[in-house]
Amino acid sequence: AQRVTQPEKLLSVFKGAPVELKCNYSYSGSPELFWYVQYSRQRLQLLLRHISRESIKGFTADLNKGETSFHLKKPFAQEEDSAMYYCAHPDQAGTALIFGKGTTLSVSS
Amino acid sequence: DSGVTQTPKHLITATGQRVTLRCSPRSGDLSVYWYQQSLDQGLQFLIQYYNGEERAKGNILERFSAQQFPDLHSELNLSSLELGDSALYFCASSGLQEVRYTFGSGTRLTVV
């Protein structure tokens, strides 16, 4: 079954420290991968999609097919980055997104 | 404003009752998806509608049902409510053959 695994429920870092939020997926073929961010239990917002290879708010993510990973990285965390982060990819039929359980990032000064 | 509108924002009801959650998709989007977000289960896909037809089903209980109307708004009906149904219910919409979602702000359901 397709699965998105985010092994860390909570990641706490200090402001200015590097951040890496882990995401591993199980998917046969070439998935399209996404990171969504949710601030304070509000609506989810698209942060990144791997095919666009863009950097949003200083975050980047690289698809590693060998390790089936799509880790989200930022070199210097800011307090406003504190939020819940979800990794996702489409189901095999391509009809719906499957989300990981999410990682809460807490950035403190 | 994302363009996806969900009402109501909050709902408090008693066990055994039935509620209806409403979602209006972003203009031009034909697909509507419903998700349940709880603290222990994360985001669980419930069901998808495309242009009025059910397209995909996820972990949706038999007590729950949904439909999409000709004007493309969708309703999620939750019946015989249990305490464990307390959660945030999100609706998302997308265009044709695309899984780039736009999410609504959610409906927070509390069952007491």
Coordinates of C-alpha atoms in Angstrom, one line a residue:
Chain A
A1 CA 0.0 0.0 0.0
Q2 CA 1.2 3.5 -0.6
R3 CA 2.4 5.2 2.5
V4 CA 4.0 8.5 3.5
T5 CA 6.1 8.3 6.6
Q6 CA 7.1 11.2 8.6
P7 CA 9.1 9.7 11.5
E8 CA 9.2 12.7 13.7
K9 CA 6.1 13.9 15.4
L10 CA 7.8 16.9 16.9
L11 CA 11.0 18.7 16.0
S12 CA 12.3 21.5 18.2
V13 CA 15.1 23.8 17.1
F14 CA 16.5 27.1 18.1
K15 CA 16.2 30.1 15.8
G16 CA 19.0 30.2 13.3
A17 CA 19.6 26.4 13.4
P18 CA 19.3 24.2 10.3
V19 CA 16.1 22.2 9.9
E20 CA 15.4 18.9 8.2
L21 CA 11.9 17.4 8.3
K22 CA 12.0 13.8 7.1
C23 CA 9.6 12.2 4.7
N24 CA 9.8 8.8 3.2
Y25 CA 7.4 7.3 0.7
S26 CA 6.4 4.0 -0.7
Y27 CA 5.1 4.3 -4.3
S28 CA 5.7 2.3 -7.4
G29 CA 6.7 4.5 -10.2
S30 CA 7.6 8.2 -10.2
P31 CA 5.5 10.0 -7.6
E32 CA 4.7 13.7 -7.5
L33 CA 5.6 14.9 -4.0
F34 CA 4.4 17.8 -2.0
W35 CA 5.0 19.6 1.2
Y36 CA 2.1 21.4 2.9
V37 CA 2.3 23.7 5.9
Q38 CA -0.4 24.3 8.5
Y39 CA -0.2 27.3 10.9
S40 CA -2.1 27.0 14.2
R41 CA -4.6 24.4 12.9
Q42 CA -5.7 26.7 10.1
R43 CA -6.0 25.6 6.5
L44 CA -3.2 23.7 4.8
Q45 CA -1.2 25.7 2.3
L46 CA 1.0 24.3 -0.4
L47 CA 4.7 24.9 0.4
L48 CA 6.5 23.0 -2.2
R49 CA 6.0 20.5 -5.0
H50 CA 9.0 18.6 -6.2
I51 CA 8.4 19.1 -9.9
S52 CA 8.7 22.8 -9.6
R53 CA 12.1 22.6 -7.9
E54 CA 11.5 26.0 -6.3
S55 CA 12.4 27.4 -2.9
I56 CA 9.6 28.9 -0.8
K57 CA 10.3 30.8 2.4
G58 CA 13.9 29.4 2.3
F59 CA 12.7 25.8 2.3
T60 CA 13.9 23.3 -0.3
A61 CA 13.2 19.6 -0.8
D62 CA 15.0 17.1 -3.0
L63 CA 13.5 13.9 -4.3
N64 CA 15.9 11.0 -3.7
K65 CA 14.5 8.0 -5.5
G66 CA 17.1 5.7 -4.2
E67 CA 16.2 6.4 -0.6
T68 CA 12.5 7.1 -1.5
S69 CA 12.8 10.3 0.5
F70 CA 11.7 13.9 0.1
H71 CA 13.1 15.6 3.1
L72 CA 12.3 19.3 3.7
K73 CA 15.3 21.5 4.6
K74 CA 16.0 25.1 5.6
P75 CA 19.5 26.3 6.5
F76 CA 18.4 28.8 9.2
A77 CA 15.1 28.4 11.0
Q78 CA 12.9 31.4 11.9
E79 CA 10.3 31.6 14.7
E80 CA 7.6 32.1 12.1
D81 CA 8.4 28.7 10.6
S82 CA 6.8 27.1 13.7
A83 CA 3.9 25.1 12.2
M84 CA 2.8 21.6 11.3
Y85 CA 4.3 20.2 8.1
Y86 CA 2.8 17.5 6.0
C87 CA 4.4 15.5 3.2
A88 CA 2.1 14.0 0.6
H89 CA 1.9 12.2 -2.7
P90 CA -1.0 11.1 -4.9
D91 CA -2.5 7.6 -4.5
Q92 CA -1.7 5.0 -7.2
A93 CA -4.8 6.0 -9.1
G94 CA -3.7 9.6 -9.0
T95 CA -7.0 10.7 -7.6
A96 CA -6.3 11.8 -4.1
L97 CA -3.4 12.9 -2.0
I98 CA -2.1 10.7 0.8
F99 CA -0.6 12.6 3.6
G100 CA 1.9 11.6 6.3
K101 CA 0.9 12.1 9.9
G102 CA 2.8 15.4 10.0
T103 CA 5.7 16.9 11.9
T104 CA 5.3 19.8 14.2
L105 CA 8.2 22.2 13.9
S106 CA 8.8 24.4 16.9
V107 CA 11.4 27.2 16.6
S108 CA 12.3 29.0 19.7
S109 CA 14.6 31.9 20.4
Chain B
D1 CA -9.0 33.7 1.3
S2 CA -8.1 30.6 -0.6
G3 CA -11.3 30.5 -2.6
V4 CA -12.5 27.3 -0.9
T5 CA -15.3 28.1 1.5
Q6 CA -16.3 25.8 4.3
T7 CA -19.3 26.3 6.6
P8 CA -19.8 26.3 9.5
K9 CA -16.4 27.0 11.1
H10 CA -17.4 25.4 14.4
L11 CA -20.0 22.9 15.3
I12 CA -20.8 21.4 18.7
T13 CA -23.3 18.6 18.8
A14 CA -24.3 15.6 20.9
T15 CA -23.6 12.0 20.4
G16 CA -26.1 10.3 18.2
Q17 CA -26.9 13.4 16.2
R18 CA -26.4 14.1 12.5
V19 CA -24.7 17.1 11.0
T20 CA -24.0 18.4 7.5
L21 CA -20.8 20.2 6.6
R22 CA -20.7 22.3 3.5
C23 CA -17.9 23.2 1.0
S24 CA -17.8 25.5 -2.0
P25 CA -14.8 24.8 -4.2
R26 CA -12.6 27.4 -5.8
S27 CA -14.1 28.8 -8.9
G28 CA -13.4 26.6 -11.9
D29 CA -12.3 23.5 -9.8
L30 CA -14.4 20.4 -10.5
S31 CA -12.9 18.1 -7.9
V32 CA -13.7 18.2 -4.2
Y33 CA -12.0 16.2 -1.5
W34 CA -12.9 15.7 2.1
Y35 CA -10.4 15.0 4.8
Q36 CA -10.6 14.3 8.5
Q37 CA -7.8 15.7 10.7
S38 CA -7.5 14.3 14.2
L39 CA -4.6 14.5 16.6
D40 CA -3.7 10.8 16.6
Q41 CA -4.5 9.9 12.9
G42 CA -3.3 13.0 11.1
L43 CA -5.0 13.8 7.8
Q44 CA -7.2 11.0 6.6
F45 CA -8.7 11.1 3.1
L46 CA -12.4 10.4 3.2
I47 CA -13.9 10.9 -0.3
Q48 CA -13.5 12.7 -3.6
Y49 CA -16.1 14.0 -6.0
Y50 CA -15.5 15.1 -9.5
N51 CA -18.2 17.1 -11.4
G52 CA -21.0 15.5 -9.3
E53 CA -19.8 12.0 -9.4
E54 CA -18.0 10.0 -6.7
R55 CA -14.4 9.4 -7.9
A56 CA -12.5 7.8 -5.0
K57 CA -13.2 6.6 -1.5
G58 CA -10.8 6.5 1.4
N59 CA -11.3 5.7 5.0
I60 CA -14.9 6.9 5.2
L61 CA -17.2 5.3 7.7
E62 CA -20.6 4.0 6.6
R63 CA -22.2 6.5 8.9
F64 CA -20.7 9.3 6.8
S65 CA -21.8 10.2 3.3
A66 CA -21.2 13.0 0.8
Q67 CA -22.5 14.4 -2.4
Q68 CA -21.6 17.1 -4.9
F69 CA -24.4 19.2 -6.4
P70 CA -24.7 20.7 -9.9
D71 CA -23.3 24.0 -8.7
L72 CA -20.3 21.9 -7.6
H73 CA -20.6 22.6 -3.9
S74 CA -20.3 19.5 -1.7
E75 CA -21.8 18.4 1.5
L76 CA -20.5 15.9 4.0
N77 CA -23.1 14.2 6.1
L78 CA -22.1 12.7 9.4
S79 CA -24.7 10.7 11.3
S80 CA -25.0 8.7 14.6
L81 CA -22.1 10.8 15.8
E82 CA -19.7 9.4 18.4
L83 CA -17.2 11.2 20.6
G84 CA -14.4 9.9 18.4
D85 CA -15.8 11.8 15.4
S86 CA -14.6 15.1 17.0
A87 CA -12.0 16.4 14.5
L88 CA -11.3 19.1 12.0
Y89 CA -12.9 18.3 8.7
F90 CA -11.2 19.9 5.7
C91 CA -12.4 20.3 2.2
A92 CA -10.0 20.8 -0.7
S93 CA -10.6 21.4 -4.4
S94 CA -8.5 21.0 -7.5
G95 CA -8.7 21.3 -11.3
L96 CA -9.0 18.6 -13.9
Q97 CA -6.6 15.7 -13.4
E98 CA -4.5 17.6 -10.9
V99 CA -3.7 16.9 -7.3
R100 CA -2.5 20.4 -6.5
Y101 CA -5.1 21.2 -3.8
T102 CA -6.5 24.3 -2.5
F103 CA -7.8 23.8 1.1
G104 CA -10.6 25.4 2.9
S105 CA -10.3 26.6 6.5
G106 CA -12.0 23.6 7.9
T107 CA -14.9 22.9 10.1
R108 CA -14.1 22.0 13.7
L109 CA -16.6 19.4 14.9
T110 CA -17.0 18.7 18.6
V111 CA -19.2 15.8 19.7
V112 CA -20.1 16.0 23.4

